[in-house]
Coordinates of C-alpha atoms and ligand atoms in Angstrom, one line a residue:
X1 CA 50.4 -75.9 35.2
X2 CA 51.2 -72.4 36.0
X3 CA 53.4 -71.5 38.6
X4 CA 53.0 -68.2 40.5
X5 CA 55.7 -66.0 41.0
X6 CA 56.2 -66.3 44.6
X7 CA 56.3 -70.7 43.9
X8 CA 59.7 -70.1 41.8
X9 CA 61.8 -69.8 45.2
X10 CA 61.2 -73.3 45.7
X11 CA 61.7 -74.5 42.8
X12 CA 65.0 -74.8 42.0
X13 CA 66.5 -76.8 39.1
X14 CA 62.3 -76.9 37.7
X15 CA 61.2 -76.1 34.6
X16 CA 58.1 -73.4 35.0
X17 CA 55.5 -71.4 32.9
X18 CA 54.4 -68.6 34.3
X19 CA 51.4 -65.5 33.2
X20 CA 51.5 -62.2 34.6
X21 CA 52.3 -59.0 33.4
X22 CA 56.2 -57.5 32.6
X23 CA 56.4 -55.3 35.3
X24 CA 60.0 -53.4 34.3
X25 CA 62.2 -54.6 31.5
X26 CA 66.2 -53.4 31.3
X27 CA 67.9 -54.0 28.8
X28 CA 71.9 -54.7 29.5
X29 CA 73.5 -55.2 26.0
X30 CA 72.4 -58.4 24.5
X31 CA 70.7 -59.3 27.9
X32 CA 67.2 -57.9 29.1
X33 CA 65.5 -58.2 32.4
X34 CA 62.0 -58.7 33.0
X35 CA 60.4 -58.2 36.3
X36 CA 56.6 -60.9 36.5
X37 CA 54.2 -59.8 38.5
X38 CA 51.3 -61.5 39.4
X39 CA 48.8 -61.6 42.0
X40 CA 51.5 -63.3 44.4
X41 CA 54.4 -60.7 43.9
X42 CA 57.7 -60.5 41.3
X43 CA 60.0 -62.6 39.9
X44 CA 62.8 -61.7 38.2
X45 CA 63.3 -63.4 34.5
X46 CA 66.2 -63.1 32.1
X47 CA 66.9 -64.0 29.0
X48 CA 68.5 -62.3 25.6
X49 CA 66.4 -59.7 23.5
X50 CA 66.4 -61.6 20.8
X51 CA 63.5 -64.2 22.1
X52 CA 60.6 -61.4 21.5
X53 CA 59.7 -57.9 22.5
X54 CA 57.7 -57.8 25.7
X55 CA 57.7 -54.2 27.4
X56 CA 56.4 -52.9 30.5
X57 CA 52.6 -53.8 31.6
X58 CA 52.5 -56.4 28.7
X59 CA 50.6 -59.9 29.6
X60 CA 53.1 -62.5 29.0
X61 CA 53.5 -66.5 29.2
X62 CA 56.9 -67.1 30.1
X63 CA 58.7 -70.7 30.2
X64 CA 62.0 -70.9 32.0
X65 CA 64.1 -72.6 34.4
X66 CA 64.4 -71.2 37.8
X67 CA 67.7 -70.9 38.9
X68 CA 69.5 -70.0 42.4
X69 CA 70.7 -66.2 42.3
X70 CA 74.8 -66.0 42.9
X71 CA 74.7 -64.5 46.7
X72 CA 75.9 -61.6 45.6
X73 CA 73.0 -60.9 43.2
X74 CA 70.2 -61.7 45.9
X75 CA 68.0 -59.4 46.3
X76 CA 66.5 -60.0 50.2
X77 CA 64.0 -57.0 49.8
X78 CA 61.5 -59.8 47.5
X79 CA 60.5 -63.1 49.1
X80 CA 61.8 -64.4 45.1
X81 CA 65.3 -62.7 45.8
X82 CA 67.3 -65.3 46.1
X83 CA 66.0 -67.1 42.5
X84 CA 65.7 -65.6 39.2
X85 CA 64.2 -67.1 35.6
X86 CA 66.4 -68.0 33.0
X87 CA 64.0 -67.1 30.0
X88 CA 63.2 -69.9 27.7
X89 CA 60.0 -68.7 25.4
X90 CA 58.1 -66.0 26.0
X91 CA 54.8 -65.5 24.5
X92 CA 53.1 -61.9 24.7
X93 CA 49.4 -62.5 25.1
X94 CA 48.4 -59.0 24.9
X95 CA 50.3 -55.8 24.1
X96 CA 49.8 -52.5 26.5
X97 CA 50.1 -49.1 25.9
X98 CA 51.8 -46.6 27.4
X99 CA 50.2 -46.3 30.9
X100 CA 48.6 -43.3 32.0
X101 CA 50.4 -42.4 34.7
X102 CA 53.1 -43.8 36.6
X103 CA 52.1 -47.2 38.4
X104 CA 55.0 -48.3 40.3
X105 CA 54.8 -44.9 42.9
X106 CA 52.7 -44.3 45.7
X107 CA 49.7 -42.0 43.2
X108 CA 49.1 -39.4 45.8
X109 CA 51.1 -37.1 43.5
X110 CA 48.1 -37.5 40.2
X111 CA 45.3 -35.9 39.5
X112 CA 42.6 -37.6 41.5
X113 CA 40.4 -37.6 38.1
X114 CA 42.7 -39.5 36.2
X115 CA 43.0 -42.1 38.4
X116 CA 39.7 -42.6 38.8
X117 CA 38.7 -42.3 35.0
X118 CA 41.3 -45.7 34.5
X119 CA 40.5 -46.9 38.1
X120 CA 42.1 -50.7 36.7
X121 CA 45.0 -49.5 35.9
X122 CA 45.5 -47.4 39.3
X123 CA 44.6 -50.4 40.9
X124 CA 47.5 -52.0 39.8
X125 CA 49.7 -49.4 41.7
X126 CA 50.9 -51.4 45.1
X127 CA 50.1 -49.5 47.6
X128 CA 46.3 -49.8 46.1
X129 CA 46.7 -53.4 45.2
X130 CA 47.1 -54.4 48.7
X131 CA 44.5 -51.9 50.1
X132 CA 42.0 -54.1 48.2
X133 CA 43.6 -57.0 49.1
X134 CA 43.5 -56.3 52.6
X135 CA 40.0 -54.6 52.7
X136 CA 38.9 -58.1 51.3
X137 CA 40.8 -59.7 54.6
X138 CA 38.9 -57.7 57.1
X139 CA 35.7 -58.0 55.8
X140 CA 36.4 -62.4 55.6
X141 CA 37.3 -62.0 59.5
X142 CA 34.4 -59.9 60.3
X143 CA 32.4 -62.7 58.7
X144 CA 33.8 -65.2 60.7
X145 CA 33.9 -64.1 63.6
X146 CA 30.3 -63.2 63.7
X147 CA 29.2 -66.6 62.0
X148 CA 30.9 -68.0 65.0
X149 CA 28.8 -65.7 67.2
X150 CA 25.5 -66.9 66.1
X151 CA 25.0 -64.4 63.4
X152 CA 22.7 -64.5 60.6
X153 CA 24.2 -62.4 57.6
X154 CA 21.2 -61.2 55.7
X155 CA 20.8 -58.5 52.8
X156 CA 17.7 -55.6 52.7
X157 CA 16.4 -54.1 49.9
X158 CA 18.1 -51.3 48.1
X159 CA 14.8 -50.3 45.9
X160 CA 13.1 -48.9 49.4
X161 CA 11.7 -45.9 51.0
X162 CA 13.7 -43.1 53.2
X163 CA 15.5 -44.4 56.6
X164 CA 15.6 -40.3 57.5
X165 CA 18.7 -40.9 58.8
X166 CA 19.8 -36.9 58.5
X167 CA 20.8 -37.0 54.5
X168 CA 19.4 -36.2 51.3
X169 CA 17.8 -39.6 49.8
X170 CA 19.0 -40.5 46.4
X171 CA 16.0 -41.2 44.2
X172 CA 15.1 -43.7 41.4
X173 CA 11.8 -43.5 39.7
X174 CA 9.5 -46.3 39.2
X175 CA 8.3 -47.0 35.5
X176 CA 5.2 -49.4 36.9
X177 CA 4.1 -46.5 39.0
X178 CA 5.0 -42.9 37.0
X179 CA 5.3 -40.0 39.3
X180 CA 6.5 -42.7 42.2
X181 CA 9.7 -42.9 43.5
X182 CA 11.9 -45.4 45.5
X183 CA 14.7 -44.4 48.0
X184 CA 18.3 -45.6 47.6
X185 CA 18.7 -46.7 52.0
X186 CA 20.7 -44.4 53.9
X187 CA 21.2 -47.3 56.2
X188 CA 19.4 -50.6 56.8
X189 CA 17.8 -49.4 59.8
X190 CA 14.3 -49.8 59.5
X191 CA 15.2 -53.5 58.0
X192 CA 17.2 -54.6 60.5
X193 CA 14.6 -53.3 63.3
X194 CA 12.0 -55.5 61.9
X195 CA 14.4 -58.9 61.4
X196 CA 14.9 -58.3 65.3
X197 CA 10.8 -58.5 65.4
X198 CA 11.1 -61.7 63.0
X199 CA 13.4 -63.3 66.0
X200 CA 16.6 -63.1 64.1
X201 CA 18.6 -61.7 67.6
X202 CA 21.7 -61.2 65.5
X203 CA 21.8 -59.8 62.4
X204 CA 24.4 -58.5 60.3
X205 CA 25.6 -56.8 56.8
X206 CA 28.7 -55.8 55.1
X207 CA 25.9 -52.9 53.8
X208 CA 26.0 -50.4 51.3
X209 CA 24.6 -47.5 52.9
X210 CA 23.7 -44.3 49.8
X211 CA 23.3 -40.5 51.0
X212 CA 23.6 -37.8 48.8
X213 CA 25.9 -35.6 50.7
X214 CA 28.9 -33.6 49.8
X215 CA 31.8 -35.2 49.4
X216 CA 34.4 -35.2 52.5
X217 CA 37.9 -36.9 53.3
X218 CA 36.4 -38.9 55.7
X219 CA 32.8 -39.8 53.7
X220 CA 32.9 -40.7 49.7
X221 CA 30.4 -39.2 47.8
X222 CA 27.3 -41.2 47.1
X223 CA 28.1 -44.7 48.8
X224 CA 29.5 -45.8 51.3
X225 CA 30.1 -49.8 52.9
X226 CA 29.3 -50.6 56.8
X227 CA 29.0 -53.8 59.0
X228 CA 25.5 -53.1 60.0
X229 CA 24.4 -55.1 62.8
X230 CA 21.5 -55.6 64.8
X231 CA 20.9 -57.3 68.5
X232 CA 18.2 -58.4 70.6
X233 CA 18.0 -58.6 74.1
X234 CA 21.3 -57.0 74.8
X235 CA 22.6 -53.8 76.7
X236 CA 25.0 -51.0 75.9
X237 CA 27.6 -52.6 77.6
X238 CA 27.2 -55.7 75.1
X239 CA 27.5 -54.0 72.0
X240 CA 30.7 -52.4 73.1
X241 CA 32.2 -55.5 74.7
X242 CA 31.4 -57.5 71.7
X243 CA 33.0 -55.0 68.8
X244 CA 35.5 -54.0 71.1
X245 CA 36.7 -57.9 71.3
X246 CA 36.0 -58.2 67.4
X247 CA 38.5 -55.2 66.8
X248 CA 40.7 -55.8 69.3
X249 CA 41.6 -59.2 67.6
X250 CA 41.0 -57.9 63.9
X251 CA 44.0 -55.4 64.7
X252 CA 46.3 -58.4 66.2
X253 CA 45.8 -60.5 63.1
X254 CA 45.9 -58.8 60.1
X255 CA 47.5 -55.6 61.6
X256 CA 50.2 -56.9 63.8
X257 CA 52.6 -53.8 63.1
X258 CA 49.9 -51.9 64.9
X259 CA 49.2 -51.2 68.8
X260 CA 46.2 -50.5 70.0
X261 CA 46.9 -47.5 72.8
X262 CA 44.8 -48.4 75.8
X263 CA 42.7 -51.0 76.3
X264 CA 40.1 -51.4 78.0
X265 CA 39.2 -48.7 75.3
X266 CA 37.9 -45.6 77.0
X267 CA 34.5 -44.5 77.5
X268 CA 34.0 -41.1 77.7
X269 CA 31.0 -39.4 78.4
X270 CA 29.8 -36.9 75.9
X271 CA 29.6 -34.2 78.1
X272 CA 33.5 -34.4 79.8
X273 CA 34.9 -35.1 75.9
X274 CA 33.0 -31.6 74.9
X275 CA 34.4 -30.2 77.8
X276 CA 37.7 -31.9 77.8
X277 CA 38.4 -32.1 73.6
X278 CA 36.1 -29.5 72.5
X279 CA 35.5 -32.5 70.1
X280 CA 33.1 -35.6 70.4
X281 CA 35.6 -38.1 68.6
X282 CA 38.7 -37.0 70.3
X283 CA 42.3 -38.5 69.0
X284 CA 43.2 -40.0 72.2
X285 CA 47.0 -41.1 70.1
X286 CA 49.9 -41.0 72.7
X287 CA 52.2 -40.2 70.0
X288 CA 50.3 -38.9 66.7
X289 CA 53.6 -39.4 65.2
X290 CA 53.5 -42.9 65.9
X291 CA 51.7 -44.9 62.0
X292 CA 51.6 -47.7 63.6
X293 CA 49.3 -46.2 67.1
X294 CA 45.7 -47.3 67.0
X295 CA 43.4 -44.7 69.9
X296 CA 40.1 -46.6 69.9
X297 CA 37.1 -45.2 72.3
X298 CA 33.5 -45.0 72.7
X299 CA 31.9 -41.9 73.5
X300 CA 28.5 -42.4 75.2
X301 CA 25.7 -40.5 77.0
X302 CA 24.9 -38.1 74.3
X303 CA 22.0 -36.0 74.7
X304 CA 19.2 -37.6 72.3
X305 CA 18.6 -34.1 70.9
X306 CA 20.5 -31.2 69.5
X307 CA 18.5 -28.1 68.5
X308 CA 17.2 -28.4 65.3
X309 CA 19.1 -25.7 63.0
X310 CA 17.8 -24.4 59.4
X311 CA 20.8 -26.2 57.2
X312 CA 19.5 -30.1 59.4
X313 CA 18.4 -32.2 56.3
X314 CA 15.9 -33.7 58.2
X315 CA 12.8 -35.2 56.9
X316 CA 9.8 -33.8 58.6
X317 CA 11.4 -31.2 60.4
X318 CA 8.9 -28.7 59.9
X319 CA 8.9 -26.2 63.1
X320 CA 10.1 -28.3 65.2
X321 CA 12.7 -27.0 67.6
X322 CA 14.7 -30.1 68.3
X323 CA 16.5 -32.6 65.8
X324 CA 18.3 -36.4 66.8
X325 CA 21.1 -36.7 67.8
X326 CA 22.0 -40.3 66.0
X327 CA 18.2 -41.4 64.8
X328 CA 14.5 -41.2 65.7
X329 CA 14.6 -45.0 67.1
X330 CA 17.5 -44.2 69.6
X331 CA 16.1 -45.1 72.7
X332 CA 16.2 -42.0 76.1
X333 CA 18.8 -43.5 78.8
X334 CA 15.5 -44.8 81.2
X335 CA 16.1 -42.7 83.7
X336 CA 15.7 -39.5 81.7
X337 CA 12.0 -40.9 80.3
X338 CA 10.0 -37.8 82.5
X339 CA 12.5 -35.6 81.4
X340 CA 11.2 -35.8 77.8
X341 CA 7.5 -34.2 78.8
X342 CA 9.3 -31.5 81.2
X343 CA 12.9 -31.1 79.2
X344 CA 13.6 -32.6 76.6
X345 CA 16.7 -31.1 75.5
X346 CA 18.5 -32.8 79.0
X347 CA 17.5 -36.3 77.5
X348 CA 20.2 -38.3 77.4
X349 CA 20.0 -41.1 74.5
X350 CA 21.6 -44.5 74.4
X351 CA 23.8 -43.9 72.0
X352 CA 27.6 -44.7 71.1
X353 CA 29.7 -44.0 68.5
X354 CA 33.3 -45.5 68.0
X355 CA 35.8 -43.0 67.4
X356 CA 39.6 -44.0 66.5
X357 CA 42.3 -41.5 66.0
X358 CA 40.1 -38.7 65.8
X359 CA 38.2 -40.1 63.6
X360 CA 33.9 -41.0 64.1
X361 CA 34.4 -44.8 62.4
X362 CA 30.7 -46.0 63.6
X363 CA 27.5 -45.4 65.7
X364 CA 24.7 -47.1 66.8
X365 CA 22.2 -46.9 70.0
X366 CA 19.7 -49.0 71.9
X367 CA 16.5 -48.8 70.4
X368 CA 12.9 -47.4 71.4
X369 CA 10.7 -50.7 71.7
X370 CA 7.9 -49.3 73.1
X371 CA 5.2 -47.0 70.5
X372 CA 4.3 -44.6 72.8
X373 CA 7.9 -43.7 73.4
X374 CA 8.6 -43.8 69.5
X375 CA 5.4 -41.4 69.3
X376 CA 6.4 -38.9 72.1
X377 CA 10.4 -38.7 70.2
X378 CA 8.2 -38.1 67.0
X379 CA 5.5 -35.6 68.2
X380 CA 8.9 -33.6 69.7
X381 CA 11.0 -33.6 66.6
X382 CA 8.1 -32.5 65.0
X383 CA 6.0 -35.0 62.9
X384 CA 2.9 -34.1 61.5
X385 CA 0.6 -36.8 61.5
X386 CA 0.8 -37.5 58.2
X387 CA 4.4 -37.6 58.4
X388 CA 4.3 -40.4 61.4
X389 CA 2.0 -42.7 59.2
X390 CA 4.8 -42.8 57.4
X391 CA 6.7 -44.9 60.2
X392 CA 3.2 -46.6 60.5
X393 CA 5.3 -49.9 59.3
X394 CA 7.5 -49.6 62.6
X395 CA 4.4 -49.1 64.9
X396 CA 2.5 -52.0 63.4
X397 CA 5.8 -53.6 63.6
X398 CA 6.2 -53.4 67.4
X399 CA 2.6 -54.1 68.5
X400 CA 3.8 -57.9 67.7
X401 CA 6.2 -58.4 70.3
X402 CA 9.1 -57.1 69.9
X403 CA 12.3 -57.9 72.0
X404 CA 14.7 -54.8 73.3
X405 CA 17.0 -54.5 70.6
X406 CA 20.0 -52.2 69.4
X407 CA 22.8 -52.0 66.9
X408 CA 25.4 -50.5 66.0
X409 CA 27.0 -49.7 62.3
X410 CA 31.3 -49.4 62.1
X411 CA 32.0 -48.2 58.7
X412 CA 34.6 -50.1 57.2
X413 CA 35.6 -47.5 54.9
X414 CA 36.5 -45.3 57.3
X415 CA 37.7 -47.9 59.4
X416 CA 40.3 -48.7 56.6
X417 CA 41.1 -45.2 55.9
X418 CA 42.2 -44.7 59.3
X419 CA 44.2 -48.2 59.9
X420 CA 46.0 -47.7 56.4
X421 CA 46.8 -44.0 57.1
X422 CA 45.1 -43.2 53.8
X423 CA 44.5 -39.5 53.5
X424 CA 41.2 -40.4 51.7
X425 CA 38.0 -43.5 51.8
X426 CA 38.9 -43.4 48.3
X427 CA 42.2 -45.0 48.6
X428 CA 40.4 -47.9 50.1
X429 CA 37.0 -48.4 47.4
X430 CA 37.9 -50.0 44.7
X431 CA 36.0 -48.0 42.0
X432 CA 35.0 -44.9 43.8
X433 CA 33.0 -41.5 42.9
X434 CA 35.8 -38.6 42.3
X435 CA 35.2 -35.7 44.8
X436 CA 33.6 -33.9 41.7
X437 CA 30.6 -36.9 42.2
X438 CA 31.9 -38.9 38.7
X439 CA 31.9 -42.3 38.8
X440 CA 35.0 -44.2 38.6
X441 CA 35.1 -45.4 34.7
X442 CA 32.4 -45.1 33.8
X443 CA 31.3 -41.5 34.6
X444 CA 28.0 -41.3 35.7
X445 CA 25.9 -39.8 36.3
X446 CA 25.1 -39.4 32.6
X447 CA 21.5 -38.2 31.2
X448 CA 18.8 -40.6 30.2
X449 CA 17.9 -40.8 26.5
X450 CA 14.2 -39.2 25.5
X451 CA 12.9 -42.9 25.3
X452 CA 13.7 -43.5 29.0
X453 CA 11.6 -40.6 30.8
X454 CA 9.2 -40.6 28.3
X455 CA 8.6 -44.3 30.1
X456 CA 9.0 -43.1 33.7
X457 CA 6.9 -39.6 33.1
X458 CA 9.7 -38.0 34.0
X459 CA 10.2 -34.3 32.0
X460 CA 14.6 -32.7 32.8
X461 CA 14.4 -28.6 33.3
X462 CA 17.5 -27.1 32.5
X463 CA 19.9 -27.0 34.7
X464 CA 19.6 -25.1 37.5
X465 CA 23.1 -23.7 37.4
X466 CA 22.6 -22.6 34.1
X467 CA 24.9 -19.4 33.6
X468 CA 23.5 -16.3 32.7
X469 CA 24.8 -14.8 28.5
X470 CA 27.7 -13.6 28.7
X471 CA 28.7 -12.5 25.1
X472 CA 31.6 -10.7 25.8
X473 CA 33.9 -13.3 27.9
X474 CA 33.4 -15.4 25.1
X475 CA 34.0 -13.6 22.3
X476 CA 37.3 -12.3 24.3
X477 CA 38.3 -15.9 24.6
X478 CA 38.0 -16.9 20.9
X479 CA 40.3 -13.1 20.3
X480 CA 42.8 -14.1 22.8
X481 CA 42.5 -17.8 21.6
X482 CA 43.3 -17.0 18.1
X483 CA 45.7 -14.1 19.1
X484 CA 47.9 -16.9 21.2
X485 CA 47.5 -19.0 18.4
X486 CA 48.6 -15.8 16.5
X487 CA 46.4 -17.3 13.3
X488 CA 45.3 -14.1 11.1
X489 CA 41.4 -12.8 11.2
X490 CA 39.1 -10.4 10.2
X491 CA 37.4 -8.6 13.2
X492 CA 33.4 -6.8 12.8
X493 CA 31.4 -4.7 14.2
X494 CA 28.2 -4.6 12.7
X495 CA 24.3 -3.9 13.5
X496 CA 23.2 -6.7 15.5
X497 CA 21.7 -9.7 13.6
X498 CA 19.4 -12.5 14.1
X499 CA 20.0 -14.9 10.7
X500 CA 22.5 -16.1 8.5
X501 CA 21.5 -14.0 5.5
X502 CA 21.3 -11.0 7.9
X503 CA 25.5 -11.7 9.5
X504 CA 26.6 -12.3 5.8
X505 CA 24.6 -9.0 4.0
X506 CA 26.0 -6.7 6.9
X507 CA 29.4 -8.3 6.9
X508 CA 29.8 -8.4 2.9
X509 CA 31.0 -12.0 2.9
X510 CA 29.3 -15.1 0.8
X511 CA 26.7 -17.3 2.9
X512 CA 28.4 -20.4 2.3
X513 CA 31.1 -18.9 4.1
X514 CA 29.1 -18.7 7.5
X515 CA 29.5 -21.4 9.9
X516 CA 25.8 -21.6 11.0
X517 CA 26.9 -23.1 14.9
X518 CA 24.0 -25.1 16.5
X519 CA 23.6 -27.2 19.7
X520 CA 21.6 -29.9 19.4
X521 CA 21.0 -33.0 22.1
X522 CA 22.5 -36.1 20.8
X523 CA 20.7 -38.6 23.1
X524 CA 20.2 -35.9 25.9
X525 CA 24.0 -35.4 25.7
X526 CA 24.7 -32.0 24.1
X527 CA 26.8 -30.9 20.8
X528 CA 27.1 -28.8 18.4
X529 CA 26.9 -28.8 14.7
X530 CA 28.5 -26.6 11.6
X531 CA 26.9 -26.5 8.6
X532 CA 27.5 -23.8 5.6
X533 CA 25.4 -20.7 5.4
X534 CA 23.8 -21.5 2.8
X535 CA 22.6 -25.2 3.7
X536 CA 20.6 -26.8 6.2
X537 CA 21.4 -29.5 8.5
X538 CA 20.0 -33.2 7.8
X539 CA 19.4 -34.7 11.1
X540 CA 18.0 -37.6 9.5
X541 CA 21.7 -38.2 7.9
X542 CA 23.6 -36.7 11.0
X543 CA 21.4 -39.6 13.1
X544 CA 22.5 -42.3 11.2
X545 CA 26.7 -41.1 10.9
X546 CA 26.5 -41.1 14.0
X547 CA 24.3 -43.9 15.1
X548 CA 22.1 -41.5 17.8
X549 CA 18.9 -42.6 18.8
X550 CA 17.4 -39.9 19.6
X551 CA 18.1 -36.0 18.3
X552 CA 16.7 -32.8 18.9
X553 CA 17.7 -28.7 18.8
X554 CA 18.2 -27.4 22.3
X555 CA 15.9 -24.6 23.4
X556 CA 17.3 -21.5 23.8
X557 CA 17.3 -22.0 27.3
X558 CA 19.8 -25.2 26.5
X559 CA 21.9 -23.2 24.3
X560 CA 22.3 -20.2 27.0
X561 CA 23.5 -22.8 29.3
X562 CA 25.7 -24.7 27.3
X563 CA 27.7 -21.7 25.6
X564 CA 26.6 -18.5 27.4
X565 CA 25.5 -16.7 24.7
X566 CA 22.1 -16.2 23.1
X567 CA 20.7 -18.4 20.4
X568 CA 22.4 -16.7 17.2
X569 CA 25.4 -15.5 17.8
X570 CA 26.8 -19.1 19.1
X571 CA 30.2 -19.1 17.6
X572 CA 31.5 -22.9 16.0
X573 CA 33.9 -23.6 18.7
X574 CA 32.8 -26.4 21.0
X575 CA 36.1 -26.8 23.0
X576 CA 35.1 -23.8 24.5
X577 CA 32.1 -25.2 25.9
X578 CA 33.2 -28.6 26.4
X579 CA 30.9 -30.1 23.7
X580 CA 31.6 -32.5 20.7
X581 CA 31.6 -30.5 17.6
X582 CA 31.4 -31.7 14.1
X583 CA 31.5 -30.2 10.7
X584 CA 29.6 -30.3 7.7
X585 CA 32.3 -31.6 5.4
X586 CA 30.4 -28.6 3.0
X587 CA 32.4 -25.7 5.2
X588 CA 35.4 -27.5 3.3
X589 CA 34.3 -25.4 0.0
X590 CA 35.4 -22.1 1.5
X591 CA 38.8 -20.8 1.5
X592 CA 37.3 -18.4 4.8
X593 CA 34.8 -19.2 7.4
X594 CA 33.2 -16.5 9.1
X595 CA 30.7 -17.0 12.5
X596 CA 29.0 -14.4 15.2
X597 CA 31.9 -14.4 17.5
X598 CA 29.5 -15.0 20.7
X599 CA 27.8 -11.0 20.1
X600 CA 24.9 -10.2 17.9
X601 CA 26.9 -7.2 17.0
X602 CA 30.5 -8.8 15.8
X603 CA 31.8 -11.1 13.7
X604 CA 35.2 -13.0 12.8
X605 CA 36.9 -14.2 9.7
X606 CA 39.6 -16.5 9.1
X607 CA 41.0 -18.7 6.9
X608 CA 38.9 -22.4 6.8
X609 CA 42.0 -24.5 7.3
X610 CA 42.7 -22.1 10.1
X611 CA 39.6 -22.5 11.6
X612 CA 40.3 -27.0 11.7
X613 CA 43.1 -26.2 13.6
X614 CA 41.5 -24.7 16.3
X615 CA 38.0 -25.7 16.3
X616 CA 39.4 -30.0 15.4
X617 CA 35.8 -30.5 14.4
X618 CA 34.9 -34.0 13.2
X619 CA 33.8 -34.0 9.6
X620 CA 30.6 -35.8 7.9
X621 CA 28.3 -35.2 5.7
X622 CA 25.3 -34.4 6.9
X623 CA 23.5 -31.4 4.8
X624 CA 21.2 -30.5 2.1
Ligands
LIG701 N1 22.2 -47.0 60.9 C1 23.1 -45.8 61.8 C2 23.8 -45.3 61.2 O1 23.8 -46.2 59.9 C3 23.6 -46.8 62.6 C4 22.6 -47.5 63.8 O2 22.1 -47.0 64.2 O3 22.8 -48.8 63.7 O4 24.5 -44.6 61.1

């Protein structure tokens, strides 16, 4: 029977078995102190070193006697500080390597790419473990709160059609209908409105939303989570009141150390808030240095439209003058409906933004439920008849009896970031995508194999950002690298050469000494392969040796995109281009290697042993 660390405080005099990680080890002569960590907390254990060699982050099972610590040894900082466990037996269940970074700090000092690569270790750090656990509590609280008020939790599709909310869509190709694509939802907006037509009346979902936007500190790249809600037969005031009550209770229960600056939350008209603060998300904290102050407010009475700008990434933006301020389903203020015909920019929308400490943590609106008004809004934002057809399902649904409805979607990540005082939403997500767009641990996006692409009927162009050839720079880089390592080399300037034979002749070096570098795509990833000038790459042997499914030569464009040099002048150094390098063992028969160094007119000759030191190739037999 396992005892949790926290339970030891109540088990003085008992023999217990604990399982967990060694948090830290301190040696004092023959005695070792081990702190054990499990999901409940930490407890100190003590024993003789002879009992075993457990190290930090090893997973262990320990049997021992719980003893009260002498008063002078009590550690008031931890709940188990009045006891310690005298180890009788310890088993190391699983050894741990040295951590790639410290996990007992708050972690802000560690490079983000490394933290996301080893996210499962980063999550062991107390700050991150707390963030993820409190996130779960927040979501649990919200669920219960809404279930108690008659809400239904409903999942909506992830493979769907675009919901134009102003961002770029992620597309997913269809295999069964080649040439067609699903879009990942920017939000469940259209589905939740159709659930109102369905009569659900009160819907919510902890919804994942996908927007292909550039990352910012308050916005994760790719995906984020929001509490998506929709209600029928409500006024804007009903929605605002419900949310205000929910967050007030949530803060009181889960963040008792926090205080809300002003209740009821101020409701500020867009016009006024812009005039007074110059932003629609004012930071209304009374003391911005108080980490426990939460200043919630509402911004309402937004203009329904903004002037459409060139950089509005907006589906159907055509040549129209107006772009929706929230989204195209937001209802105009009833008093302003006549202005749709005369002065659309003056129309106020029934939009509400939830603001917390200067961050927009949610937005929503009362929706249009009249087909003619919706049609008018489509016209104003410049939809063609064809574009309107894309929304025919909404207009059709609205002909079957649609209740007046509205909703909101507070962002879970953004709320947590703000309440926890974290500098980025990534600090409250278990597996965030790094700011450069690479996913945690698994390093997506990754190339598809040729088979996958052909099943989908998709051809991939050479990367758009292909860099122009710059052989001079590559040459300079090679020379600088060799000089820095103090490696001897001979430098040749010669007439342009295209083949290994020509190069050997013009340099007057043996053909077998030439290091012929090729760029290939192995399962769609670029790799470099080097063989001796008198040999040929055996593609079949290479595939078998490295378990590659799909292997092909790079096109001249791809070679330049990867290496910045033109085909035929590629130097045999993968590390210069961040691609793996494979060397055929035949090159080891030489004392020296010679190669074109980025230019058709320049070669370098150096010791074969030195070459291997710099290039660090994986060596195998794959030539014929
Ligand atoms: N769909 C909106 C959003 O994601 C929220 C809403 O209008 O309910 O911002």
